[in-house]
Amino acid sequence: MASVEIHGVRKSFGTVEVVHGIDISVPDQSFTVLVGPSGCGKSTLLRMIAGLEEISEGEISIGGRVVNNVPPKQRDIAMVFQNYALYPHMKVFDNMAFSLKLAKVDPNTIESQVHKAASILNLEEYLDRFPRQLSGGQRQRVAMGRAIVRDPQVFLFDEPLSNLDAKLRVQMRTEIRELHQRLNSTSIYVTHDQIEAMTMADQIVVMRNGNIEQIGAPLDLYDYPQNIFVAGFIGSPAMNLIRGTLQRRGEATEIAINGDIVLPLPSDIAAAEGAPLYYGMRPEHWTLSSDTLGIPVDVAVVEPTGADTLVVCRFEGGELQASFSERHAFKPGQRIHLAPSLEGIHLFNAENEQRI
Amino acid sequence: MASVPREQVSYDTSRRIRLFSNRNFLGFLFMVPAGLILLVFLTYPLGLGIWLGLTDVKVGRPGIFVGLENYEWLFRDHIFWLSVFNTMLYTVVASIVKFAIGLWLAMLLNRHLPFKAFLRAIVLMPFIVPTVLSALAFWWIYDSQDSVISWVLIEMGLIEETIDFLGQPNSARASVIAANIWRGIPFVAITLLAGLQTISPSLYEAAIIDGANEWQRFRSITYPLLTPIIAVVMTFSVLFTFTDFQLIWVMTRGGPINATHLMATLSYQRAIIGGALGEGAAIATAMIPFLLAAILFSYFGLQRRKWQQGGRDD
């Protein structure tokens, strides 16, 4: 096992720079997820670690060894691809054995290695099948099995679950996580799905446009997003971000939204009177209140998920989402009053979009 | 107006409606035009050719059925056997070289190259030029006095006299084979290129990470995944080469001393030039077993491989 250090890495395709100087430290045995919208450079970064893309600038080291000029097969990594990239003309066994055969490993060892990996992944009865004869989840497992047999220092996953249906995705998420706990191998996992990131990662790297927006543990990112992008990206349903201006009235510090609506703020806000702000509040931090407290909103859509109910509300000049774990019989068009919880407030500077 | 009983009308109509909504009847109906075209333009000429081969028809003289006499005659005809040998040589050598160069070109064109579309268009050139035109060009290139190849070699000081490309049996064979190769490569290259592009790049990336070098990637990925397309391409390539006529006819007319006579050109010479339609037809018919063999080869080569099949059958 090994740690992975990424230092000042840049990537350009021709004159276009897509990764702008990135520093990440992936601790040994950790599960690090690179997450971001498509085109943010996360896959490119992963491919640079794998050695499938050249590193334009900067340094990547695996287990203390700089690998910029080391060919992929000598980097001691294994990669699981989005479309699995199973060799269609080889049976599952041969798919998994391919790298060992190339490395001229003794056939008995290959046999036992493959069977060992297959038993970990519950694939033993499928070893004699072709990839086409497997379901999506089984193919995914074969792809992982192919990675496991090599016993690499680092596992790389490139959106491995995005071709699976929702239910299988949840199941495979658990399996991958379990596999990681069992093998304790350093893993770097790319996804655009923040739920995958939240549920699987020890460390999340949020990327956008070739830059890192924030690195941290899942709940740190959820509780203390450093900027508006991370605030909006992490968490589902997304955090409500409402624009307003800071105003102080005597003792009270408030944010005025659209003149009529005023919401209380903690008094120790480091922002000047009249400063434009974004007021962030997660949907679950709204509570239903009486007419006098809270802000008046009209129910637009009610989306029950069973465990909780998401209510999309409109107010003059904006929209917000609130979720309730208790059940309410709201009707579209109904006027309700919502009060924010003071602990749930996230404030962002509207100009530089950073957390205050 | 004659009056038809009302019930009769509705009975006829419903019968017709029933007939026209019958899948089998409709299927048959839709196949009729295609069947007619095949009958008129394929089955009839083929049948007539085979029939002619069993008669002694000459130009201007209706012949009689002579059974296998033409074939017995051909069996003892060493020129016929020479043409069979030439055809085999021509087909085997040209097909193999076309495949090798075509595959190589396809793999080159499948890489990231500057001006890729332009290069692909250039590769297609020999295929676009009418065969007769390219045959004429080759005729010039191979001219015994003014050959550009001879001229270049002389200028380079490699030879002293012009080469008589089409004048000597073996050099003539090599020359026409070279011309056929030049003409046939684009088909092979472009079709194989299409096949190469169906192979997902991520397979190569997976193989790179698995530690495969370039040759191992070709052996373990490109070649096995390309075999279905190779089977199609090579079948067609063999068929085209085996039945080639234009190139030979324009360049050598089968000469010198029948050294480049293919079965197709010999058949034409005997039947049309010589007027022995029956004998010519027999030669042409004698090509059928070879062609059938090629088609059978492709039939087995083309059968879906196990890995291409879906889930049900293990």
XYZ file of C-alpha atoms in Angstrom:
670
model
C 0.000 0.000 0.000
C 1.118 3.523 -0.552
C 0.160 7.140 -0.303
C -0.274 9.298 -3.365
C 1.042 12.851 -3.494
C -0.097 15.220 -6.187
C 1.883 18.384 -6.309
C 1.236 21.396 -8.539
C -0.128 19.242 -11.315
C -1.272 20.916 -14.490
C -2.617 19.476 -17.681
C -2.976 21.147 -21.042
C -4.383 19.784 -24.242
C -2.716 21.928 -26.863
C -3.125 25.498 -25.670
C -6.098 24.740 -23.433
C -5.261 24.171 -19.809
C -7.836 21.908 -18.165
C -6.184 21.255 -14.817
C -4.709 24.322 -13.158
C -2.140 23.347 -10.604
C -3.576 20.871 -8.163
C -2.240 19.689 -4.810
C -3.768 16.667 -3.153
C -2.368 14.364 -0.562
C -3.989 10.944 -0.514
C -3.014 9.189 2.711
C -2.066 5.538 2.707
C -5.070 3.194 2.915
C -7.542 6.031 2.538
C -10.502 6.217 0.227
C -10.369 9.545 -1.568
C -13.151 10.661 -3.874
C -12.669 13.272 -6.567
C -16.047 14.800 -7.226
C -17.265 17.593 -9.448
C -19.475 18.351 -12.406
C -18.500 16.916 -15.776
C -15.595 18.741 -17.352
C -14.039 19.676 -14.025
C -10.859 17.724 -14.754
C -11.352 14.923 -12.229
C -11.098 12.116 -14.778
C -8.110 13.741 -16.425
C -6.410 13.909 -13.054
C -7.144 10.237 -12.414
C -5.791 9.314 -15.836
C -2.618 11.220 -15.064
C -2.223 9.197 -11.893
C -2.775 6.038 -13.934
C -0.268 7.152 -16.537
C -2.778 7.253 -19.384
C -2.285 11.005 -19.750
C 0.978 12.826 -19.626
C 1.511 15.267 -16.796
C 2.081 18.698 -18.328
C 3.525 20.202 -15.187
C 3.960 19.250 -11.549
C 4.642 15.946 -9.898
C 2.739 12.843 -8.928
C 4.306 10.357 -6.599
C 3.040 6.978 -5.509
C 4.529 5.505 -2.374
C 7.218 8.163 -2.344
C 8.349 7.477 -5.905
C 7.813 10.170 -8.529
C 5.983 8.459 -11.363
C 5.816 11.222 -13.984
C 7.931 9.210 -16.377
C 7.057 5.728 -15.172
C 4.916 3.715 -17.624
C 1.475 2.659 -16.306
C 2.331 -0.994 -15.812
C 5.221 -0.121 -13.526
C 3.204 2.266 -11.387
C 1.660 -0.605 -9.471
C -1.855 0.681 -9.890
C -5.078 -0.908 -11.066
C -7.956 0.906 -12.648
C -11.665 0.225 -12.940
C -13.223 1.922 -15.937
C -16.640 3.458 -16.332
C -17.637 1.053 -19.108
C -15.760 -1.751 -17.302
C -13.473 -2.246 -20.336
C -13.720 -6.006 -20.040
C -12.167 -7.885 -22.939
C -15.299 -9.167 -24.696
C -13.601 -12.158 -26.298
C -12.137 -13.499 -23.075
C -13.949 -15.414 -20.411
C -14.184 -13.930 -16.948
C -11.264 -16.034 -15.794
C -9.047 -14.842 -18.636
C -10.129 -11.268 -18.120
C -8.971 -11.461 -14.569
C -5.859 -13.468 -15.385
C -4.716 -11.295 -18.287
C -2.344 -9.061 -16.369
C -0.819 -11.998 -14.512
C -0.317 -13.905 -17.749
C 1.425 -10.910 -19.255
C 3.624 -10.727 -16.194
C 4.496 -14.403 -16.812
C 3.261 -15.477 -13.411
C 3.291 -19.218 -12.878
C -0.078 -20.753 -13.994
C -0.799 -22.329 -10.625
C -0.357 -18.999 -8.902
C -2.612 -17.353 -11.497
C -5.248 -19.992 -10.881
C -5.204 -19.484 -7.136
C -5.041 -15.677 -7.367
C -8.023 -15.509 -9.696
C -10.042 -17.895 -7.593
C -9.213 -15.921 -4.495
C -10.380 -12.678 -6.081
C -13.451 -14.403 -7.500
C -14.447 -15.716 -4.115
C -14.112 -12.271 -2.555
C -16.449 -10.918 -5.226
C -18.818 -13.897 -5.427
C -17.830 -14.522 -9.017
C -16.700 -18.120 -8.831
C -19.637 -19.562 -10.717
C -19.188 -17.074 -13.548
C -15.511 -17.644 -14.286
C -16.386 -19.644 -17.369
C -18.660 -17.048 -18.926
C -18.066 -14.279 -21.385
C -18.691 -10.688 -20.265
C -21.746 -10.471 -22.483
C -23.405 -13.201 -20.500
C -23.194 -11.202 -17.285
C -25.401 -8.524 -15.812
C -24.134 -4.995 -15.294
C -23.363 -5.554 -11.640
C -21.487 -8.774 -12.359
C -19.427 -7.080 -15.052
C -18.625 -4.363 -12.581
C -17.423 -6.986 -10.150
C -15.288 -8.636 -12.808
C -13.699 -5.271 -13.496
C -12.895 -4.990 -9.827
C -11.683 -8.559 -9.745
C -9.290 -7.762 -12.542
C -7.946 -4.977 -10.372
C -7.747 -7.077 -7.232
C -5.748 -9.979 -8.702
C -2.878 -7.646 -9.377
C -2.683 -6.712 -5.725
C -1.792 -3.118 -6.593
C -0.663 -0.367 -4.294
C -3.385 1.974 -5.473
C -6.858 1.361 -6.884
C -8.226 3.918 -9.300
C -11.944 4.051 -10.059
C -13.252 6.132 -12.940
C -16.988 6.608 -12.385
C -17.437 2.861 -12.016
C -21.094 2.945 -11.044
C -22.562 5.390 -13.510
C -23.669 2.683 -15.938
C -25.696 0.849 -13.322
C -29.297 1.360 -12.362
C -30.102 3.215 -9.162
C -30.669 0.218 -6.937
C -27.603 -1.664 -8.078
C -25.567 1.488 -7.681
C -26.440 1.691 -4.010
C -25.586 -1.979 -3.563
C -22.257 -1.737 -5.415
C -21.407 1.370 -3.429
C -21.564 -0.692 -0.290
C -19.628 -3.534 -1.893
C -16.808 -1.284 -3.018
C -16.644 0.319 0.375
C -16.610 -3.082 2.059
C -13.926 -4.283 -0.306
C -11.837 -1.299 0.615
C -12.223 -1.982 4.312
C -11.196 -5.556 3.692
C -8.187 -4.913 1.445
C -7.191 -1.616 3.018
C -5.836 -0.440 -0.261
C -5.360 3.197 -1.110
C -8.213 4.103 -3.415
C -8.911 7.109 -5.572
C -12.422 7.264 -6.874
C -13.833 9.670 -9.442
C -17.525 10.450 -9.598
C -19.894 13.252 -10.438
C -22.387 11.954 -7.926
C -22.034 13.755 -4.613
C -23.992 11.044 -2.821
C -21.407 8.473 -3.857
C -18.750 10.861 -2.637
C -20.473 11.462 0.678
C -21.205 7.820 1.396
C -17.922 6.276 0.336
C -15.135 8.719 1.001
C -12.735 9.219 3.842
C -11.678 12.352 2.042
C -13.561 14.261 -0.616
C -11.904 16.542 -3.153
C -14.443 18.848 -4.757
C -13.262 20.089 -8.123
C -14.591 22.644 -10.553
C -13.116 23.898 -13.825
C -9.748 22.309 -13.178
C -9.398 23.741 -9.685
C -9.950 22.345 -6.248
C -12.818 23.990 -4.419
C -12.422 22.184 -1.115
C -10.840 19.095 0.403
C -12.165 17.481 3.527
C -14.050 14.717 5.253
C -17.630 14.249 3.984
C -19.358 15.762 6.994
C -16.912 18.656 7.211
C -17.834 19.538 3.658
C -21.486 19.203 4.494
C -21.316 21.242 7.678
C -18.718 23.810 6.651
C -18.710 24.328 2.900
C -15.989 26.839 2.119
C -17.791 28.486 -0.753
C -21.079 28.723 -2.562
C -20.119 26.046 -5.081
C -19.412 23.393 -2.471
C -22.469 24.479 -0.500
C -24.679 23.944 -3.509
C -22.910 20.825 -4.751
C -22.702 18.743 -1.603
C -25.969 17.597 -0.147
C -29.165 16.488 -1.749
C -31.606 18.171 -1.895
C -29.264 21.101 -2.313
C -28.777 23.895 0.188
C -31.030 26.898 -0.305
C -28.977 29.959 -1.181
C -30.860 33.213 -0.881
C -29.359 36.541 -1.777
C -29.801 39.474 0.555
C -28.058 42.348 2.298
C -26.767 42.659 5.812
C -28.436 45.146 8.076
C -27.971 45.969 11.722
C -30.857 47.289 13.787
C -29.793 48.104 17.283
C -28.648 44.871 18.826
C -29.954 42.681 16.063
C -28.059 41.626 12.993
C -30.300 40.646 10.105
C -30.322 39.869 6.482
C -32.897 41.617 4.369
C -34.203 39.691 1.447
C -36.215 41.671 -1.030
C -37.122 44.362 1.526
C -40.087 42.578 3.069
C -38.451 39.459 4.374
C -35.928 39.777 7.129
C -34.127 36.871 8.727
C -32.082 36.969 11.923
C -28.332 36.384 11.839
C -25.822 35.677 14.586
C -24.494 38.998 15.841
C -20.803 38.210 15.332
C -20.911 38.342 11.553
C -17.731 39.764 10.075
C -19.415 41.790 7.392
C -20.264 45.426 7.007
C -23.713 46.949 6.944
C -25.217 46.688 3.490
C -22.861 43.938 2.357
C -24.410 41.638 -0.246
C -24.605 38.115 1.112
C -25.836 34.665 0.294
C -27.865 33.127 3.052
C -27.513 29.380 3.029
C -29.938 27.056 4.762
C -30.214 23.325 4.230
C -33.749 22.084 3.564
C -33.884 20.070 6.771
C -33.044 23.149 8.871
C -36.339 24.877 8.217
C -39.076 24.376 10.734
C -42.739 25.001 10.337
C -43.721 27.947 12.521
C -46.698 30.032 13.506
C -47.904 32.982 11.456
C -45.937 35.573 13.360
C -42.527 33.966 13.149
C -40.696 32.799 10.060
C -41.147 33.855 6.514
C -44.369 33.420 4.577
C -44.069 31.151 1.571
C -46.486 29.420 -0.827
C -46.277 25.699 -1.332
C -45.583 24.955 -4.990
C -44.796 21.252 -5.124
C -44.835 18.524 -2.508
C -42.483 15.598 -3.077
C -42.907 12.820 -0.542
C -40.081 10.283 -0.532
C -41.504 8.211 2.298
C -38.837 8.859 4.870
C -39.289 12.575 4.527
C -41.154 15.078 2.462
C -39.564 17.721 0.301
C -41.608 20.856 -0.136
C -40.739 23.349 -2.827
C -41.957 26.786 -1.812
C -42.065 30.147 -3.537
C -41.864 33.528 -1.975
C -41.624 36.940 -3.472
C -38.345 36.938 -5.336
C -37.265 33.397 -4.814
C -37.749 29.738 -4.256
C -36.694 27.497 -1.447
C -36.861 23.869 -0.507
C -37.675 22.523 2.898
C -37.739 18.928 4.000
C -39.663 17.535 6.914
C -39.295 14.159 8.496
C -42.754 14.435 10.003
C -45.656 14.255 7.597
C -47.699 17.340 6.752
C -50.716 17.477 4.495
C -49.638 20.451 2.414
C -51.558 21.470 -0.677
C -50.099 23.366 -3.593
C -50.865 27.050 -3.194
C -51.171 26.817 0.572
C -49.422 29.543 2.561
C -47.102 28.322 5.285
C -44.504 29.972 7.486
C -40.970 28.655 7.746
C -38.430 29.537 10.372
C -34.705 28.875 9.956
C -32.657 27.324 12.706
C -29.848 29.587 13.803
C -27.270 26.767 13.884
C -28.023 25.919 10.280
C -27.035 29.286 8.865
C -24.247 29.424 6.286
C -23.272 32.864 5.085
C -21.310 33.584 1.966
C -19.873 36.769 0.599
C -21.828 37.414 -2.578
C -18.814 38.932 -4.308
C -16.057 36.359 -3.842
C -18.522 33.553 -3.021
C -16.448 32.529 0.008
C -17.769 31.538 3.382
C -17.970 34.253 6.030
C -76.155 -1.600 -63.194
C -75.951 -5.209 -62.273
C -76.825 -5.657 -58.715
C -74.645 -7.846 -56.577
C -76.148 -9.239 -53.439
C -75.078 -7.197 -50.498
C -73.860 -10.151 -48.533
C -71.671 -11.335 -51.395
C -69.827 -8.006 -51.418
C -69.118 -8.011 -47.751
C -67.991 -11.635 -47.913
C -65.487 -10.914 -50.726
C -64.229 -7.812 -49.004
C -63.703 -9.517 -45.698
C -61.884 -12.358 -47.416
C -59.554 -9.910 -49.099
C -58.977 -8.032 -45.895
C -58.199 -11.267 -44.145
C -55.756 -12.260 -46.873
C -54.001 -8.905 -46.770
C -53.628 -8.963 -43.045
C -52.018 -12.384 -43.166
C -48.344 -11.997 -42.294
C -47.155 -14.811 -44.517
C -49.098 -13.650 -47.529
C -47.912 -10.066 -47.087
C -44.351 -11.230 -46.605
C -44.553 -13.216 -49.804
C -46.093 -10.272 -51.614
C -43.328 -7.916 -50.550
C -40.673 -10.377 -51.645
C -42.065 -10.802 -55.128
C -40.365 -7.738 -56.727
C -36.986 -8.619 -55.258
C -37.486 -12.236 -56.258
C -38.302 -11.230 -59.819
C -35.217 -9.046 -60.057
C -33.039 -11.859 -58.732
C -34.620 -14.289 -61.149
C -34.184 -12.101 -64.204
C -30.773 -10.651 -63.481
C -29.084 -13.358 -61.449
C -30.590 -16.784 -61.760
C -31.255 -16.575 -65.483
C -27.747 -15.499 -66.566
C -26.153 -17.935 -64.153
C -28.366 -20.771 -65.335
C -27.797 -19.836 -68.944
C -24.045 -19.792 -68.370
C -24.087 -23.229 -66.818
C -26.316 -24.500 -69.593
C -24.077 -23.022 -72.294
C -21.166 -24.866 -70.724
C -22.956 -28.102 -71.501
C -23.445 -27.278 -75.193
C -21.211 -26.627 -78.157
C -22.752 -23.268 -79.028
C -20.548 -21.110 -81.210
C -21.164 -17.530 -82.232
C -23.748 -17.616 -85.019
C -24.491 -21.327 -84.607
C -27.017 -22.810 -82.239
C -25.346 -25.746 -80.570
C -26.512 -28.999 -79.159
C -26.244 -30.514 -75.722
C -22.891 -32.256 -75.426
C -22.888 -33.156 -71.766
C -19.535 -32.804 -70.046
C -17.546 -32.845 -73.274
C -16.370 -29.251 -72.797
C -15.060 -30.155 -69.371
C -13.318 -33.271 -70.635
C -11.689 -31.149 -73.272
C -10.654 -28.530 -70.738
C -9.299 -31.205 -68.436
C -6.715 -32.060 -71.051
C -6.083 -28.408 -71.975
C -2.817 -27.264 -70.397
C -3.645 -23.600 -71.057
C -6.767 -23.996 -68.945
C -4.687 -25.525 -66.149
C -2.168 -22.718 -66.524
C -4.983 -20.210 -66.105
C -6.155 -22.045 -62.996
C -2.638 -21.878 -61.601
C -2.359 -18.191 -62.515
C -5.683 -17.411 -60.908
C -4.713 -19.168 -57.702
C -1.329 -17.478 -57.593
C -2.874 -14.114 -58.383
C -5.576 -14.518 -55.741
C -3.426 -15.927 -52.967
C -0.473 -13.567 -53.310
C -2.547 -10.453 -53.945
C -5.024 -11.191 -51.141
C -2.328 -11.841 -48.574
C -0.366 -8.728 -49.463
C -3.529 -6.626 -49.629
C -4.496 -7.862 -46.200
C -1.096 -7.204 -44.675
C -0.669 -3.722 -46.105
C -4.348 -2.894 -45.644
C -4.262 -3.825 -41.969
C -1.069 -1.870 -41.462
C -2.559 1.205 -43.139
C -5.781 0.857 -41.180
C -3.850 0.770 -37.928
C -1.838 3.809 -38.929
C -4.975 5.707 -39.884
C -6.650 4.738 -36.642
C -4.095 6.735 -34.680
C -4.270 10.387 -33.916
C -2.727 11.885 -36.999
C -2.756 15.401 -38.321
C -4.975 15.776 -41.412
C -6.601 12.425 -40.631
C -9.615 12.930 -42.888
C -7.376 14.041 -45.714
C -5.109 11.017 -45.373
C -8.089 8.694 -45.331
C -9.369 10.289 -48.513
C -5.987 9.790 -50.148
C -5.956 6.125 -49.206
C -9.266 5.726 -50.985
C -7.897 7.169 -54.221
C -6.943 3.918 -55.988
C -10.433 2.660 -55.294
C -12.099 5.729 -56.771
C -10.157 5.774 -60.030
C -11.937 3.645 -62.650
C -10.168 0.308 -63.023
C -9.589 0.765 -66.725
C -7.947 4.110 -66.106
C -5.618 2.767 -63.469
C -4.888 -0.262 -65.659
C -3.891 2.080 -68.447
C -1.693 4.019 -66.058
C -0.009 0.827 -64.987
C 0.384 -0.172 -68.586
C 2.416 2.981 -69.058
C 4.328 2.479 -65.855
C 5.226 -1.015 -67.029
C 5.999 0.009 -70.603
C 9.049 -1.806 -71.962
C 10.635 1.382 -73.314
C 9.232 4.356 -71.387
C 8.601 2.843 -67.952
C 8.992 5.411 -65.233
C 10.255 2.690 -62.886
C 12.994 1.658 -65.304
C 13.898 5.298 -65.831
C 14.210 5.974 -62.110
C 16.277 2.832 -61.559
C 18.552 3.693 -64.461
C 18.981 7.250 -63.215
C 19.866 5.888 -59.816
C 22.404 3.649 -61.486
C 20.841 0.445 -60.187
C 20.148 -1.097 -63.595
C 21.494 -0.507 -67.070
C 18.645 -1.545 -69.348
C 14.942 -0.958 -69.165
C 12.976 -3.747 -67.546
C 10.513 -5.571 -69.768
C 7.848 -5.795 -67.087
C 5.043 -7.268 -69.109
C 7.184 -9.104 -71.641
C 8.487 -11.958 -69.488
C 6.141 -14.486 -67.881
C 7.234 -14.124 -64.275
C 7.787 -10.385 -64.279
C 4.412 -10.007 -65.994
C 2.757 -12.039 -63.242
C 4.457 -9.975 -60.565
C 3.490 -6.766 -62.339
C -0.201 -7.512 -62.650
C -0.310 -8.765 -59.089
C 1.292 -5.490 -57.965
C -1.297 -3.512 -59.885
C -4.113 -5.529 -58.329
C -2.662 -5.005 -54.871
C -2.424 -1.274 -55.432
C -6.038 -1.205 -56.470
C -7.361 -3.490 -53.754
C -5.667 -2.020 -50.688
C -8.124 0.849 -50.108
C -11.074 -1.485 -49.756
C -9.257 -3.613 -47.218
C -7.765 -0.647 -45.367
C -10.947 1.390 -45.073
C -13.094 -1.559 -44.066
C -10.604 -2.707 -41.459
C -10.348 0.877 -40.253
C -14.106 0.875 -39.728
C -13.649 -2.341 -37.762
C -10.833 -0.886 -35.681
C -12.975 2.069 -34.758
C -15.563 -0.187 -33.181
C -12.971 -1.322 -30.637
C -13.341 0.772 -27.522
C -10.188 2.743 -26.673
C -10.727 1.902 -23.033
C -9.886 -1.737 -23.841
C -6.448 -0.592 -24.917
C -6.117 1.538 -21.827
C -7.095 -1.398 -19.652
C -4.521 -3.502 -21.478
C -1.845 -0.851 -21.017
C -2.513 -0.841 -17.299
C -2.547 -4.647 -17.335
C 0.967 -4.361 -18.714
C 0.529 -5.276 -22.379
C 3.050 -3.892 -24.829
C 2.102 -2.823 -28.326
C 2.482 -6.273 -29.867
C 0.571 -7.946 -27.030
C -2.226 -5.410 -27.417
C -2.431 -6.272 -31.093
C -2.348 -10.010 -30.455
C -4.747 -10.080 -27.527
C -7.176 -7.291 -28.360
C -7.045 -5.882 -31.867
C -6.732 -9.126 -33.773
C -9.367 -11.224 -31.972
C -11.874 -8.385 -31.953
C -11.250 -7.717 -35.610
C -11.649 -11.295 -36.821
C -15.334 -10.982 -37.789
C -14.540 -8.023 -40.005
C -11.407 -9.662 -41.346
C -13.554 -12.602 -42.422
C -15.903 -10.334 -44.383
C -13.158 -8.250 -45.921
C -11.067 -11.194 -46.952
C -14.014 -13.030 -48.461
C -14.840 -10.070 -50.624
C -11.222 -9.421 -51.389
C -10.765 -13.032 -52.536
C -13.930 -12.923 -54.612
C -12.938 -9.682 -56.304
C -9.425 -10.872 -56.994
C -10.421 -14.303 -58.207
C -12.861 -12.885 -60.729
C -10.639 -10.013 -61.817
C -10.746 -9.250 -65.490
C -10.300 -5.591 -66.349
C -6.776 -5.102 -65.050
C -5.416 -8.115 -66.880
C -7.301 -7.473 -70.051
C -6.105 -3.897 -70.380
C -2.510 -4.620 -69.387
C -1.588 -7.981 -70.902
C -4.636 -9.685 -72.438
C -3.360 -12.806 -70.741
C 0.085 -12.671 -72.315
C 2.946 -13.221 -72.611
C 2.448 -16.840 -73.614
C -0.681 -17.058 -71.459
C 1.445 -16.351 -68.389
C -1.116 -13.933 -66.945
C -4.286 -15.533 -68.228
C -6.783 -15.818 -65.435
C -9.824 -18.039 -65.718
C -11.981 -14.989 -66.335
C -9.808 -13.653 -69.148
C -9.374 -17.065 -70.722
C -13.121 -17.589 -70.644
C -13.663 -14.245 -72.321
C -11.023 -14.930 -74.916
C -12.387 -18.323 -75.822
C -16.047 -17.317 -75.727
C -16.178 -13.811 -77.125
C -12.975 -13.415 -79.122
C -12.741 -17.025 -80.187
C -16.472 -17.466 -80.545
C -16.566 -20.775 -78.652
C -19.356 -19.766 -76.305
C -19.832 -23.228 -74.901
C -16.206 -23.707 -73.993
C -15.904 -20.211 -72.568
C -18.995 -20.810 -70.461
C -17.481 -24.055 -69.221
C -14.347 -22.213 -68.063
C -16.466 -19.612 -66.297
C -18.545 -22.341 -64.682
C -15.368 -24.004 -63.499
C -14.763 -20.927 -61.351
C -17.891 -21.610 -59.347
C -16.458 -24.329 -57.067
C -13.577 -22.063 -56.108
C -15.932 -19.192 -55.390
C -18.211 -21.474 -53.423
C -15.241 -22.556 -51.356
C -14.460 -18.915 -50.616
C -18.055 -18.258 -49.623
C -18.139 -21.316 -47.381
C -14.963 -20.132 -45.765
C -16.597 -16.835 -45.001
C -19.766 -18.566 -43.830
C -17.841 -20.396 -41.176
C -15.548 -17.478 -40.513
C -18.497 -15.159 -40.137
C -20.448 -17.298 -37.735
C -20.941 -15.329 -34.595
C -18.319 -16.198 -32.124
C -19.366 -17.269 -28.718
C -18.255 -14.060 -27.084
C -20.458 -12.057 -29.414
C -23.569 -13.823 -28.301
C -25.918 -12.635 -25.643
C -26.768 -14.114 -22.289
C -29.004 -17.109 -22.894
C -26.765 -19.802 -24.283
C -23.629 -20.680 -22.396
